């Protein structure tokens, strides 16, 4: 089934035409949406889990089934790796729990934007932040659903100085890099990804389908 994954289809051939206007408006205003109770509970779970553990932190946002979180935890045994996803169905699938999960790995069912803000408020910061194969929302009129079009985007440099993204749609990563530059940081080039051992199920199926995959790393330095 992995060989039949469709490529992203969009009515955009380049960057969203109003990207700068949207990102700058969000950058220059405060995001005031109330944080939901279940996200407060997830954050408290995180606080309890890391209490007394001095290892640096890695966040895996929109982690889906948790394959990427487990892989990152195995690759970084000296870190504590936190996977966040809002879907109970995805995050409780085999592979996101059970005997294969390292003890330096935690899963939270929560909305990323709320967890991000709570971590920043508590000065709970991450050495690295991974956002792997987010929903591209490829229609132009869905731009504000992309992370770089969301009001929470300008909070990201305060959460982690290092963000690594992957996608099968290079426009998404090019937009993210442009939006990042509008926050005052250096824009990085999008690079094609050479897949060795896939980090996520999406990466696996896109690669098996013969699609080109891309990665982007941005820093807040």
Coordinates of C-alpha atoms in Angstrom, one line a residue:
X1 CA 0.0 0.0 0.0
X2 CA 3.0 2.3 0.6
X3 CA 3.7 2.5 -3.2
X4 CA 0.4 4.3 -4.0
X5 CA 0.7 7.5 -2.0
X6 CA -0.5 10.6 -4.0
X7 CA 1.7 13.6 -4.4
X8 CA 0.6 17.0 -3.0
X9 CA -1.7 18.8 -5.4
X10 CA -2.1 22.6 -5.0
X11 CA -3.3 25.7 -6.8
X12 CA -0.1 27.4 -5.6
X13 CA 3.0 27.3 -7.8
X14 CA 5.1 29.3 -5.4
X15 CA 4.9 31.1 -2.0
X16 CA 1.4 32.2 -0.8
X17 CA 1.0 35.7 -2.1
X18 CA -0.1 37.2 1.2
X19 CA 2.4 35.4 3.4
X20 CA 4.3 38.4 4.6
X21 CA 1.2 40.3 5.5
X22 CA -0.2 37.4 7.5
X23 CA 3.0 36.5 9.3
X24 CA 3.8 40.1 10.2
X25 CA 0.3 40.7 11.6
X26 CA 0.6 37.7 13.8
X27 CA 4.2 38.6 14.8
X28 CA 3.1 42.1 15.9
X29 CA 0.1 40.9 18.0
X30 CA -0.5 38.7 21.0
X31 CA -2.1 35.3 20.6
X32 CA -4.8 35.3 23.3
X33 CA -6.8 32.1 22.6
X34 CA -7.6 30.4 26.0
X35 CA -5.7 27.2 26.7
X36 CA -8.0 24.2 26.9
X37 CA -8.1 22.2 30.2
X38 CA -6.9 18.9 28.7
X39 CA -3.8 20.7 27.4
X40 CA -3.1 22.0 30.9
X41 CA -3.4 18.4 32.1
X42 CA -1.0 17.2 29.4
X43 CA 1.5 19.9 30.3
X44 CA 1.3 18.9 34.0
X45 CA 2.0 15.3 32.9
X46 CA 5.2 16.6 31.2
X47 CA 6.3 18.6 34.2
X48 CA 5.9 15.5 36.5
X49 CA 7.7 13.3 34.0
X50 CA 10.8 15.5 33.7
X51 CA 11.0 16.4 37.5
X52 CA 14.4 15.4 38.8
X53 CA 15.7 14.5 35.3
X54 CA 18.5 16.8 34.1
X55 CA 18.6 15.6 30.5
X56 CA 18.1 18.2 27.7
X57 CA 14.7 18.1 25.9
X58 CA 13.6 17.4 22.3
X59 CA 10.1 17.9 21.1
X60 CA 8.4 16.0 18.3
X61 CA 5.3 17.9 17.3
X62 CA 2.4 16.4 15.4
X63 CA 4.0 13.0 16.1
X64 CA 1.1 10.9 14.7
X65 CA 1.6 7.2 15.7
X66 CA 4.8 8.1 17.5
X67 CA 7.2 6.2 15.2
X68 CA 9.3 9.4 14.9
X69 CA 9.3 10.0 18.6
X70 CA 10.5 6.5 19.4
X71 CA 13.2 6.8 16.7
X72 CA 14.4 10.1 18.0
X73 CA 14.5 8.8 21.5
X74 CA 16.7 5.9 20.4
X75 CA 18.9 8.2 18.4
X76 CA 19.3 10.6 21.3
X77 CA 19.5 8.5 24.5
X78 CA 21.1 11.4 26.4
X79 CA 17.9 13.5 25.8
X80 CA 14.3 13.3 26.9
X81 CA 12.0 13.2 23.9
X82 CA 8.4 14.4 24.0
X83 CA 5.9 13.5 21.2
X84 CA 2.8 15.6 21.0
X85 CA -0.3 14.9 18.9
X86 CA -4.0 15.9 19.3
X87 CA -5.4 12.6 18.0
X88 CA -6.1 9.8 20.5
X89 CA -6.6 7.4 17.6
X90 CA -3.1 8.0 16.1
X91 CA -1.1 8.3 19.3
X92 CA -2.5 5.1 20.8
X93 CA -1.7 2.9 17.8
X94 CA 0.8 0.1 18.1
X95 CA 4.2 1.7 17.9
X96 CA 3.4 4.7 20.1
X97 CA 3.2 2.7 23.3
X98 CA 4.3 -0.6 24.8
X99 CA 7.6 -2.4 25.3
X100 CA 9.3 -0.8 22.3
X101 CA 9.1 2.7 23.8
X102 CA 12.4 3.8 25.5
X103 CA 12.2 5.2 29.0
X104 CA 13.4 8.6 27.7
X105 CA 10.3 9.0 25.6
X106 CA 6.9 10.5 26.5
X107 CA 3.7 10.9 24.5
X108 CA 1.2 13.7 25.2
X109 CA -2.3 13.9 23.7
X110 CA -2.7 17.6 23.3
X111 CA -2.8 20.5 20.9
X112 CA 0.7 21.6 20.0
X113 CA 0.0 25.3 20.1
X114 CA -1.2 25.2 23.7
X115 CA 1.7 23.0 24.9
X116 CA 4.2 25.3 23.1
X117 CA 2.8 28.3 25.0
X118 CA 2.7 26.6 28.3
X119 CA 6.3 25.4 28.0
X120 CA 7.4 29.0 27.1
X121 CA 5.4 30.4 30.1
X122 CA 7.2 27.9 32.4
X123 CA 10.6 28.5 30.8
X124 CA 10.6 24.9 29.8
X125 CA 12.7 25.0 26.6
X126 CA 13.8 22.5 24.1
X127 CA 17.2 21.9 22.6
X128 CA 15.7 20.6 19.3
X129 CA 12.2 20.7 17.8
X130 CA 11.1 18.4 15.1
X131 CA 8.0 19.0 12.9
X132 CA 7.9 16.1 10.5
X133 CA 5.4 15.9 7.6
X134 CA 2.8 18.3 8.9
X135 CA -0.5 18.5 7.1
X136 CA 0.4 20.8 4.2
X137 CA -3.1 22.3 3.7
X138 CA -2.2 22.8 0.0
X139 CA -5.1 24.9 -1.0
X140 CA -4.1 28.6 -1.0
X141 CA -7.2 29.6 1.0
X142 CA -6.1 27.2 3.7
X143 CA -2.8 29.0 4.3
X144 CA -3.6 30.1 7.8
X145 CA -3.9 26.4 8.8
X146 CA -0.2 25.9 8.0
X147 CA 2.0 26.4 11.0
X148 CA 3.8 29.4 9.6
X149 CA 0.4 30.9 8.8
X150 CA -0.9 30.3 12.4
X151 CA -0.9 33.0 15.1
X152 CA 1.3 30.8 17.3
X153 CA 4.2 30.8 14.8
X154 CA 6.1 33.7 16.2
X155 CA 6.3 31.8 19.6
X156 CA 8.4 29.1 18.1
X157 CA 11.9 30.7 18.4
X158 CA 11.2 31.1 22.1
X159 CA 10.5 27.4 22.5
X160 CA 13.6 26.1 20.7
X161 CA 16.5 27.6 18.9
X162 CA 16.6 24.7 16.4
X163 CA 13.7 23.5 14.3
X164 CA 13.9 20.7 11.8
X165 CA 11.1 20.1 9.3
X166 CA 10.4 17.5 6.6
X167 CA 7.8 17.5 3.9
X168 CA 7.0 16.0 0.5
X169 CA 5.9 19.6 -0.6
X170 CA 8.8 21.9 -1.0
X171 CA 6.5 25.0 -1.1
X172 CA 5.6 24.3 2.6
X173 CA 9.2 24.4 3.6
X174 CA 10.1 27.4 1.5
X175 CA 7.2 29.3 3.1
X176 CA 8.3 28.3 6.5
X177 CA 11.8 29.6 5.8
X178 CA 10.5 32.9 4.5
X179 CA 8.2 33.3 7.5
X180 CA 11.1 32.5 9.8
X181 CA 13.1 35.3 8.2
X182 CA 10.3 37.7 8.9
X183 CA 10.8 37.0 12.6
X184 CA 14.3 38.3 12.2
X185 CA 16.3 35.1 11.7
X186 CA 18.4 33.8 8.8
X187 CA 16.6 32.0 6.0
X188 CA 17.9 28.6 5.1
X189 CA 17.6 26.8 1.8
X190 CA 15.3 23.8 1.4
X191 CA 17.3 20.6 0.6
X192 CA 16.2 17.3 -0.9
X193 CA 16.3 14.5 1.7
X194 CA 18.2 11.3 1.1
X195 CA 16.1 8.7 2.9
X196 CA 18.0 6.0 4.8
X197 CA 15.9 4.7 7.7
X198 CA 12.6 6.5 7.6
X199 CA 11.8 8.5 10.7
X200 CA 8.0 8.4 10.2
X201 CA 5.3 6.3 8.5
X202 CA 4.7 9.2 6.2
X203 CA 8.3 9.3 5.2
X204 CA 8.2 5.5 4.6
X205 CA 5.1 5.6 2.3
X206 CA 6.2 8.8 0.4
X207 CA 9.6 7.3 -0.2
X208 CA 8.2 3.9 -1.3
X209 CA 5.9 5.8 -3.7
X210 CA 8.9 7.4 -5.4
X211 CA 8.2 10.9 -4.2
X212 CA 10.9 13.5 -3.6
X213 CA 11.2 14.5 0.0
X214 CA 12.7 17.7 1.5
X215 CA 14.1 19.0 4.7
X216 CA 14.7 22.4 6.3
X217 CA 16.5 23.3 9.4
X218 CA 16.2 26.8 10.9
X219 CA 17.8 28.3 13.9
X220 CA 17.1 31.3 16.2
X221 CA 20.7 32.4 16.5

